[in-house]
N, CA, C and O atoms as a Tinker XYZ file with bonds, in Angstrom:
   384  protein
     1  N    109.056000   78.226000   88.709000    73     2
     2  CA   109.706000   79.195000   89.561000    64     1     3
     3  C    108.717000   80.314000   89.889000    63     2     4     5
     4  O    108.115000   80.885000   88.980000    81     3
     5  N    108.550000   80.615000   91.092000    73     3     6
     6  CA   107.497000   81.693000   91.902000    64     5     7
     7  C    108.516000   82.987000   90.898000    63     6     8     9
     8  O    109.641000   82.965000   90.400000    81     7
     9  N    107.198000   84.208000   90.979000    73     7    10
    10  CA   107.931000   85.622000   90.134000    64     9    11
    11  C    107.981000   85.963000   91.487000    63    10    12    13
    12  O    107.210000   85.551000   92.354000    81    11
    13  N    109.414000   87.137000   91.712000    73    11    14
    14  CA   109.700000   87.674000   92.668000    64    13    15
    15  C    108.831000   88.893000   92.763000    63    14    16    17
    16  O    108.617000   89.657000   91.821000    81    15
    17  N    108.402000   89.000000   93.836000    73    15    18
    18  CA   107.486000   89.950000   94.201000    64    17    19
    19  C    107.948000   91.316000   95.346000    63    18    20    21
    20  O    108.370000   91.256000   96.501000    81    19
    21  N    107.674000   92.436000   94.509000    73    19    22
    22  CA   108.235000   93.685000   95.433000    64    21    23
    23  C    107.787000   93.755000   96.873000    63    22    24    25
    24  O    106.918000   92.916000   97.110000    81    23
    25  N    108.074000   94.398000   97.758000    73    23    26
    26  CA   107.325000   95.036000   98.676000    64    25    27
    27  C    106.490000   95.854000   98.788000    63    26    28    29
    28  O    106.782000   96.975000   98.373000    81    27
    29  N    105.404000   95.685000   99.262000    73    27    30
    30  CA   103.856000   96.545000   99.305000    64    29    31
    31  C    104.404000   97.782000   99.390000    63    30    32    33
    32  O    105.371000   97.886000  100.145000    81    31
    33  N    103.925000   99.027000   98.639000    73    31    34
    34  CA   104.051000  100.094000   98.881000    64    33    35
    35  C    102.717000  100.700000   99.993000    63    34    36    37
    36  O    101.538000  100.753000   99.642000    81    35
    37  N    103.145000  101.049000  101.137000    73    35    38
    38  CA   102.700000  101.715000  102.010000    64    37    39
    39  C    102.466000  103.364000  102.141000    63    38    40    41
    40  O    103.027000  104.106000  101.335000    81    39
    41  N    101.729000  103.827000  103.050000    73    39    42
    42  CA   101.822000  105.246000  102.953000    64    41    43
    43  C    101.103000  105.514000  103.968000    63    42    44    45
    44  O     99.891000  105.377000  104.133000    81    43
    45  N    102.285000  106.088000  104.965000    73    43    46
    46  CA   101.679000  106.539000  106.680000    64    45    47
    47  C    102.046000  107.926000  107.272000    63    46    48    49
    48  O    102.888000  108.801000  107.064000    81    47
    49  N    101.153000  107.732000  107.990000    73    47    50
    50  CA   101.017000  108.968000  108.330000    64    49    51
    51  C    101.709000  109.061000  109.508000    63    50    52    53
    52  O    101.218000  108.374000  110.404000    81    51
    53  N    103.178000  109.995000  109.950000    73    51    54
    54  CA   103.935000  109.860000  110.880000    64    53    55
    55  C    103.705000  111.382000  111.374000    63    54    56    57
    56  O    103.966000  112.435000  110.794000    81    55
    57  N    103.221000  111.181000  112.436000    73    55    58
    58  CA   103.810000  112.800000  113.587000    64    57    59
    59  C    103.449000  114.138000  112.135000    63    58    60    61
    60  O    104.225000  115.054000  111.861000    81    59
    61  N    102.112000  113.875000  111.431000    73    59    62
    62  CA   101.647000  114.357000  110.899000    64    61    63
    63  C    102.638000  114.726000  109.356000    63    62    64    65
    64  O    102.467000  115.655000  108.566000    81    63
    65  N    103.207000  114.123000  109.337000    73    63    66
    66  CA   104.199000  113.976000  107.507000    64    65    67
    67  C    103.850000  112.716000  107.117000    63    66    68    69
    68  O    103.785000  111.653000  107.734000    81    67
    69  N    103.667000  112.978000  106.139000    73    67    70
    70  CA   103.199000  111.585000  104.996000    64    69    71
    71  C    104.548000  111.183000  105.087000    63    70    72    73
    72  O    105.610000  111.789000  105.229000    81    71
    73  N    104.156000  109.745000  104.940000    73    71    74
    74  CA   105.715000  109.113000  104.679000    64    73    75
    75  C    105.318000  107.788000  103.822000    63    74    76    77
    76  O    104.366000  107.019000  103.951000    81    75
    77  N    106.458000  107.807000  102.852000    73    75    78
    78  CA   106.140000  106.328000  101.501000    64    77    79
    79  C    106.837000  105.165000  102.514000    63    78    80    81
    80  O    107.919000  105.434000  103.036000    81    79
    81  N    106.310000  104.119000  102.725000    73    79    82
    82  CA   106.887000  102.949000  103.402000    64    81    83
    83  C    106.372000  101.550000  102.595000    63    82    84    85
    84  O    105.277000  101.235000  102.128000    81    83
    85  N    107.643000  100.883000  102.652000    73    83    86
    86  CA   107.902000   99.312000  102.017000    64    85    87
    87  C    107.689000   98.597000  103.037000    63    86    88    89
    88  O    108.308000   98.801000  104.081000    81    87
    89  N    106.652000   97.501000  102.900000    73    87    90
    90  CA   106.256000   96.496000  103.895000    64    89    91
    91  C    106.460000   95.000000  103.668000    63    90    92    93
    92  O    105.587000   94.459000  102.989000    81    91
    93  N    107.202000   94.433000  104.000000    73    91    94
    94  CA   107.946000   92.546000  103.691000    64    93    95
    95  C    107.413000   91.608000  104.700000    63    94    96    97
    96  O    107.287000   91.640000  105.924000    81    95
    97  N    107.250000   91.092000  104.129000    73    95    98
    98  CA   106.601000   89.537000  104.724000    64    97    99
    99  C    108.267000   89.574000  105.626000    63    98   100   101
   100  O    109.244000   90.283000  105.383000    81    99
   101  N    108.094000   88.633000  106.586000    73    99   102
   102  CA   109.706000   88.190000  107.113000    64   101   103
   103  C    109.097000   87.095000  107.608000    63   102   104   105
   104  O    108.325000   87.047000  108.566000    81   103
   105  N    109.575000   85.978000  106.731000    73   103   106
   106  CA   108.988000   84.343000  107.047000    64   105   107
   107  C    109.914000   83.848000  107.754000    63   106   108   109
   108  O    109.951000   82.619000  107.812000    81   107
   109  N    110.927000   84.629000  108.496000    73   107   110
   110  CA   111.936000   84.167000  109.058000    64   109   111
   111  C    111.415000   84.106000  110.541000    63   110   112   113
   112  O    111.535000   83.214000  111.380000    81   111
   113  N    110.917000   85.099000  110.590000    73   111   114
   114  CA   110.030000   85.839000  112.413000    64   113   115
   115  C    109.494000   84.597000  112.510000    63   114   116   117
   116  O    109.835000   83.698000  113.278000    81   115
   117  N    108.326000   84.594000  111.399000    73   115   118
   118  CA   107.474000   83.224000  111.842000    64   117   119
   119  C    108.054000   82.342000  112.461000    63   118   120   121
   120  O    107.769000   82.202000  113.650000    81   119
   121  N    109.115000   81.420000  111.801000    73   119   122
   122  CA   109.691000   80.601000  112.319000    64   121   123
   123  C    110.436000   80.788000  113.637000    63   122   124   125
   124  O    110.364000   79.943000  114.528000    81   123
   125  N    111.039000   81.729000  113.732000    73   123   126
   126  CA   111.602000   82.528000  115.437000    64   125   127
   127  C    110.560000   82.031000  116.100000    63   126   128   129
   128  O    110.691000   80.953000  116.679000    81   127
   129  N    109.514000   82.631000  116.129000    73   127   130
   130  CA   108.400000   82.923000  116.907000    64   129   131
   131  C    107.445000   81.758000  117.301000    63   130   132   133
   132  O    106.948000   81.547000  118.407000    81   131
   133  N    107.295000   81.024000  116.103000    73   131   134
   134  CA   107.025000   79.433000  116.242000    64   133   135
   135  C    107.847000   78.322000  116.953000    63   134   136   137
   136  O    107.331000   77.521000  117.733000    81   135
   137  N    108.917000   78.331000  116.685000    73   135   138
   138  CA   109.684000   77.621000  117.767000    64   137   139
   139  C    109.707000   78.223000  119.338000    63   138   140   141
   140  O    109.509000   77.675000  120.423000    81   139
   141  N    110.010000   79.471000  118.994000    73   139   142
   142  CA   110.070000   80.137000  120.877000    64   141   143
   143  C    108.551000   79.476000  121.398000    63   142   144   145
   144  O    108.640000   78.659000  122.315000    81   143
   145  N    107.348000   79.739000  120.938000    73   143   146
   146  CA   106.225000   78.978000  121.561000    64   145   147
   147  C    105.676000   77.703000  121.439000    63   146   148   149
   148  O    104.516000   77.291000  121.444000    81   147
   149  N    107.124000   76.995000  121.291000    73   147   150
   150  CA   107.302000   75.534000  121.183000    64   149   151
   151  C    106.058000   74.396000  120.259000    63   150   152   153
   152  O    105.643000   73.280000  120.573000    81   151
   153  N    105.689000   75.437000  118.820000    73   151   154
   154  CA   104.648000   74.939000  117.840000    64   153   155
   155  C    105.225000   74.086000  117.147000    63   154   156   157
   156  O    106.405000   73.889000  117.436000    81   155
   157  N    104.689000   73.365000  116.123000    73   155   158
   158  CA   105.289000   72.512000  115.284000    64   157   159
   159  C    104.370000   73.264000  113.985000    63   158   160   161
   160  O    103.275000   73.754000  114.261000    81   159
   161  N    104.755000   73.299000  112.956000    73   159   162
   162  CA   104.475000   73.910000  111.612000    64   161   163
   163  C    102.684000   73.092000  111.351000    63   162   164   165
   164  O    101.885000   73.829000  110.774000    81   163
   165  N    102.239000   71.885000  111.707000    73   163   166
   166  CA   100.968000   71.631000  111.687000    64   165   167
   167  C    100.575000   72.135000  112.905000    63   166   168   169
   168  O     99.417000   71.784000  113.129000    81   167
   169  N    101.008000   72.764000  113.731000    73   167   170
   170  CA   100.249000   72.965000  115.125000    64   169   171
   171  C    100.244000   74.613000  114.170000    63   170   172   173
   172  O     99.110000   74.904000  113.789000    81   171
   173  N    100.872000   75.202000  113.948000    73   171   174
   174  CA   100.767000   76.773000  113.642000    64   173   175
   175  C     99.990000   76.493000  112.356000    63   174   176   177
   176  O     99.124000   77.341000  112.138000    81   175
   177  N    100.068000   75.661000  111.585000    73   175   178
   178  CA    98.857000   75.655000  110.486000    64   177   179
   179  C     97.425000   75.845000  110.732000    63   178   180   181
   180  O     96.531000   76.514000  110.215000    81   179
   181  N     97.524000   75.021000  111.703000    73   179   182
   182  CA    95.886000   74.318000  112.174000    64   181   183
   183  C     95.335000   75.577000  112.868000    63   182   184   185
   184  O     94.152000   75.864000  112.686000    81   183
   185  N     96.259000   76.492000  113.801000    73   183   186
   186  CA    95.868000   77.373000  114.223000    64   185   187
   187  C     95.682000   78.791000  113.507000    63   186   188   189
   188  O     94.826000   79.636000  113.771000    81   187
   189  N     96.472000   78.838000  112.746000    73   187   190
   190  CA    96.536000   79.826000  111.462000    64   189   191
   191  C     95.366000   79.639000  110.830000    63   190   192   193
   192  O     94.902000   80.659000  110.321000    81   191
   193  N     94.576000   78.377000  110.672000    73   191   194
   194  CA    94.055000   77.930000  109.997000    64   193   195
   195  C     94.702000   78.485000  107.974000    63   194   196   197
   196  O     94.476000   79.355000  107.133000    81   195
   197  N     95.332000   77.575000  108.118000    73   195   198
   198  CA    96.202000   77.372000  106.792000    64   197   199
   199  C     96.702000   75.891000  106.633000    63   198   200   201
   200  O     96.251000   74.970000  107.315000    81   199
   201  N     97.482000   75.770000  105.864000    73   199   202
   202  CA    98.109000   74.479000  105.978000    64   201   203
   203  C     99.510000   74.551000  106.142000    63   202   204   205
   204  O    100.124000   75.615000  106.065000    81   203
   205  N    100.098000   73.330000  106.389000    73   203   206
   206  CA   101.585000   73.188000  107.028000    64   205   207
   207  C    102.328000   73.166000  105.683000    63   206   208   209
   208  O    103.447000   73.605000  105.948000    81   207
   209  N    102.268000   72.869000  104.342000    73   207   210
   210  CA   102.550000   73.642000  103.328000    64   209   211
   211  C    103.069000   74.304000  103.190000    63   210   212   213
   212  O    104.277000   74.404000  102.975000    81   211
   213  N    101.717000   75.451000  103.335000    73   211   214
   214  CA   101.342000   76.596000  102.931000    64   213   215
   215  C    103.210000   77.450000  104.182000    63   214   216   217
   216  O    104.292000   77.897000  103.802000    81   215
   217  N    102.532000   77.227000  105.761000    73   215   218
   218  CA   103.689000   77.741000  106.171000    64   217   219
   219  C    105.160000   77.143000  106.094000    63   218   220   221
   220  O    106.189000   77.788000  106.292000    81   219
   221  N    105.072000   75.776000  105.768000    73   219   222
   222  CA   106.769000   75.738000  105.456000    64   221   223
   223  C    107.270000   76.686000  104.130000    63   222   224   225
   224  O    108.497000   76.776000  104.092000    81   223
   225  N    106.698000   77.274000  103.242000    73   223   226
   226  CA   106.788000   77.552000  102.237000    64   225   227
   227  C    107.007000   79.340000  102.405000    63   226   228   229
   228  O    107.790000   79.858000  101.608000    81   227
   229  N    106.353000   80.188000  103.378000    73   227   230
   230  CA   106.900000   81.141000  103.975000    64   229   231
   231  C    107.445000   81.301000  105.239000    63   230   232   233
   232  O    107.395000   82.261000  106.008000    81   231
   233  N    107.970000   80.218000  105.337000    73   231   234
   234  CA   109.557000   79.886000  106.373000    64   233   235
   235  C    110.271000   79.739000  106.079000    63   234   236   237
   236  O    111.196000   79.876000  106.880000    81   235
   237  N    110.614000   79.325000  104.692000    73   235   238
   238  CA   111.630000   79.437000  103.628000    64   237   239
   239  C    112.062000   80.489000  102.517000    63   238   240   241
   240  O    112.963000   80.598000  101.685000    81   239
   241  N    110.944000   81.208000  102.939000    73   239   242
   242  CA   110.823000   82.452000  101.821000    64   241   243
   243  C    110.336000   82.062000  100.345000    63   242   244   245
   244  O    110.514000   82.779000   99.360000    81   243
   245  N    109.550000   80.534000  100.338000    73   243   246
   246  CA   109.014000   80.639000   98.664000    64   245   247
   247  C    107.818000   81.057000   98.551000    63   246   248   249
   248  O    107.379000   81.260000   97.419000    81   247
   249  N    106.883000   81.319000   99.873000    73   247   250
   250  CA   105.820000   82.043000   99.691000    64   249   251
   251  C    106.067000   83.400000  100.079000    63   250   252   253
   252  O    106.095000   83.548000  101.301000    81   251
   253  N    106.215000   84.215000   99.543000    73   251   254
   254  CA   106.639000   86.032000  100.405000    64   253   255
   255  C    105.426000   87.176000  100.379000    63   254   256   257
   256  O    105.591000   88.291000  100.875000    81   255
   257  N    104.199000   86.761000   99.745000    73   255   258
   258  CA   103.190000   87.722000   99.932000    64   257   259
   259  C    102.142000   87.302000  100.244000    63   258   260   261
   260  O    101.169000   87.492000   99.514000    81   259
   261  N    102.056000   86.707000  101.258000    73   259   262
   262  CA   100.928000   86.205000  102.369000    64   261   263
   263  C     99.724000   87.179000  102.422000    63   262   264   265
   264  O     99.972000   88.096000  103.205000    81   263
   265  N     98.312000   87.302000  101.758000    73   263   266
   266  CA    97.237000   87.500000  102.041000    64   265   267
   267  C     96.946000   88.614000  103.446000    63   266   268   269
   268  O     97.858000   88.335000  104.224000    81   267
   269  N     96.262000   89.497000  103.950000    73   267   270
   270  CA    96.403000   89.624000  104.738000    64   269   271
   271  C     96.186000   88.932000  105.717000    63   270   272   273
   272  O     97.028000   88.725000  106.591000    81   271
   273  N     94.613000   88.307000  105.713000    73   271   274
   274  CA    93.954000   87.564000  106.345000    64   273   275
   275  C     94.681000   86.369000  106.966000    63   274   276   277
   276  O     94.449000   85.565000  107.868000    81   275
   277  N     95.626000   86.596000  106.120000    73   275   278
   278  CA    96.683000   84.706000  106.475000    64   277   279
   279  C     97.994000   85.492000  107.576000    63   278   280   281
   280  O     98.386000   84.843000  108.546000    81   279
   281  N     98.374000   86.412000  107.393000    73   279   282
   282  CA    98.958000   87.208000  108.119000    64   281   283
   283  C     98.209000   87.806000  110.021000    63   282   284   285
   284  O     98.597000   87.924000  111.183000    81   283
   285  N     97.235000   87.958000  109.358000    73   283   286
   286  CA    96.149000   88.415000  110.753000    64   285   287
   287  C     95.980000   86.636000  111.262000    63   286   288   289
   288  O     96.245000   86.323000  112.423000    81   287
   289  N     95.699000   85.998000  110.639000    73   287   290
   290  CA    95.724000   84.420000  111.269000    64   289   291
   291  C     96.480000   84.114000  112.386000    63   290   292   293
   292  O     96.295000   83.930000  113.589000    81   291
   293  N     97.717000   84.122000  111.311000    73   291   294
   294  CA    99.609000   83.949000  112.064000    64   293   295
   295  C     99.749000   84.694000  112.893000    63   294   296   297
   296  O    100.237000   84.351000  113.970000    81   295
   297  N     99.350000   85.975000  112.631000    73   295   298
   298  CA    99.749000   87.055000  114.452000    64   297   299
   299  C     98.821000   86.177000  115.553000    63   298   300   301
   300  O     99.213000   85.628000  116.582000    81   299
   301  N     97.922000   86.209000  115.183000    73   299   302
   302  CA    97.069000   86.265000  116.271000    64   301   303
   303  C     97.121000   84.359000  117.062000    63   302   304   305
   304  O     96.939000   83.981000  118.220000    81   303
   305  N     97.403000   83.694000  115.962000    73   303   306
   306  CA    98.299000   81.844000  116.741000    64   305   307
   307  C     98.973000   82.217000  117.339000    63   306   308   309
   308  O     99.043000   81.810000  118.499000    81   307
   309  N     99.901000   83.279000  116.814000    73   307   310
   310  CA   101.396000   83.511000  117.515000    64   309   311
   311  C    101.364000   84.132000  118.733000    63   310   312   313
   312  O    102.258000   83.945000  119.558000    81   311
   313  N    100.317000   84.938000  118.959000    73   311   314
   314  CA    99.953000   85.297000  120.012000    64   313   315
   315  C    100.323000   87.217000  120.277000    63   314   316   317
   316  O    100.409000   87.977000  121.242000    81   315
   317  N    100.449000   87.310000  118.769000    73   315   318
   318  CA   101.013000   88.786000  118.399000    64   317   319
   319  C    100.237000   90.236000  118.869000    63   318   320   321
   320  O     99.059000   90.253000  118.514000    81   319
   321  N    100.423000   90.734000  119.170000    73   319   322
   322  CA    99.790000   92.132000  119.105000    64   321   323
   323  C     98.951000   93.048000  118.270000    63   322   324   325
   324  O     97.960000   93.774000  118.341000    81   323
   325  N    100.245000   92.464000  117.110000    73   323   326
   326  CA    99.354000   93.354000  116.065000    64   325   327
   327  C    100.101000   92.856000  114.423000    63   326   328   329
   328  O    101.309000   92.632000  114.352000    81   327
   329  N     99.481000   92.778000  113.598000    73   327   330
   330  CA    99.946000   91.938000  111.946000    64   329   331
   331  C    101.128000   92.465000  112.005000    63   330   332   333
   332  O    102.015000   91.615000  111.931000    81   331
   333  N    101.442000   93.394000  112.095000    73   331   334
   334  CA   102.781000   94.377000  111.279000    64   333   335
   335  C    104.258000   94.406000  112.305000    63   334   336   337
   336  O    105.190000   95.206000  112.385000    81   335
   337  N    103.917000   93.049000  113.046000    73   335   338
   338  CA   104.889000   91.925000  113.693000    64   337   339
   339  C    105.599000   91.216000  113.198000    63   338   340   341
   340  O    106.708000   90.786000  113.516000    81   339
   341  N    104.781000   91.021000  112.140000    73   339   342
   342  CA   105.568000   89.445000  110.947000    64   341   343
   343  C    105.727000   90.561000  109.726000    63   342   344   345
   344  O    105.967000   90.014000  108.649000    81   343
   345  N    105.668000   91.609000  109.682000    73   343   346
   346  CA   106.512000   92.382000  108.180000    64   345   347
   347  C    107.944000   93.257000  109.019000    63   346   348   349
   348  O    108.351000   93.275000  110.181000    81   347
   349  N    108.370000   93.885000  107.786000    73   347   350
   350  CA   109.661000   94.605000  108.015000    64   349   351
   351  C    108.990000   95.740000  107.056000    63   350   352   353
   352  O    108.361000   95.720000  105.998000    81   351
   353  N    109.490000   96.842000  108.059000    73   351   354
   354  CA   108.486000   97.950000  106.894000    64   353   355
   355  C    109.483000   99.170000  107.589000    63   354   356   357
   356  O    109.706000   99.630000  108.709000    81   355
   357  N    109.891000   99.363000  106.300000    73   355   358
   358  CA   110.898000  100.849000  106.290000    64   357   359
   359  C    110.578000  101.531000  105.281000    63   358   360   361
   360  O    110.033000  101.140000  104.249000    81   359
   361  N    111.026000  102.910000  105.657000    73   359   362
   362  CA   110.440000  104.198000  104.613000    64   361   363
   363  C    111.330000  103.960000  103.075000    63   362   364   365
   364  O    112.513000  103.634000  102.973000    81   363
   365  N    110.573000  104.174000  102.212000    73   363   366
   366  CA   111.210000  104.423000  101.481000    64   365   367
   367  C    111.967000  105.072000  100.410000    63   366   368   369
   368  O    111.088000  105.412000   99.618000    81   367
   369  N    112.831000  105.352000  100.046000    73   367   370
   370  CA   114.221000  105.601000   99.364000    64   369   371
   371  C    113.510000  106.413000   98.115000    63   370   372   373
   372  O    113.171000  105.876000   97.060000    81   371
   373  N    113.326000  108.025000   98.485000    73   371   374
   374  CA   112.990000  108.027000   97.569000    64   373   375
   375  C    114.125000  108.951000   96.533000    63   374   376   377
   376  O    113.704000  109.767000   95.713000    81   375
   377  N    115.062000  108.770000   96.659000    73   375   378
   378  CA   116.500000  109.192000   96.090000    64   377   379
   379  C    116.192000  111.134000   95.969000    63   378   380   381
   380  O    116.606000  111.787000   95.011000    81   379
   381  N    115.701000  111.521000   96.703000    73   379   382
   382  CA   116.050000  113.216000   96.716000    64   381   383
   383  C    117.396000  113.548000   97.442000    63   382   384
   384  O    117.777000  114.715000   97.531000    81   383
């Protein structure tokens, strides 16, 4: 069994206030995003340069902390803008 793994603690700089932010893989997008540009999981591997594995495995959520480099891969097959496409990143909670 994979250990569950937190979300990256982040820390950005907004409209000049520091702000603490949580950053998540969302292996769900991938898959959105892979089908809308009509890929097949070895076509987004090969282009990811990764393996088809590797991405069925964070399309399912059993891989959830993707490398960056494997992340910058996947945006850029996908045809993304920019990495922080395929995370979910909200401030976080810091109970004050």
């Amino acid at each position: 069994m994979e250990p569950v793994l937190e979300p990256r603690p982040l820390i950005c700089l907004m409209h000049g206030e520091v702000k603490n932010m949580q950053a998540k893989f969302n292996g769900q997008k991938v898959r959105t995003l892979r089908k809308m540009k009509k890929l097949s999981q070895a076509m987004l591997a090969e282009q990811g340069d990764t393996s088809e594995r590797y991405i069925r495995g964070l399309e399912r959520g059993q891989k959830r902390n993707p490398s960056a480099s494997v992340v910058c891969s996947l945006s850029r097959a996908l045809g993304l803008a920019a990495m922080d496409e395929l995370m979910e990143i909200t401030e976080e909670d810091r109970g004050e």
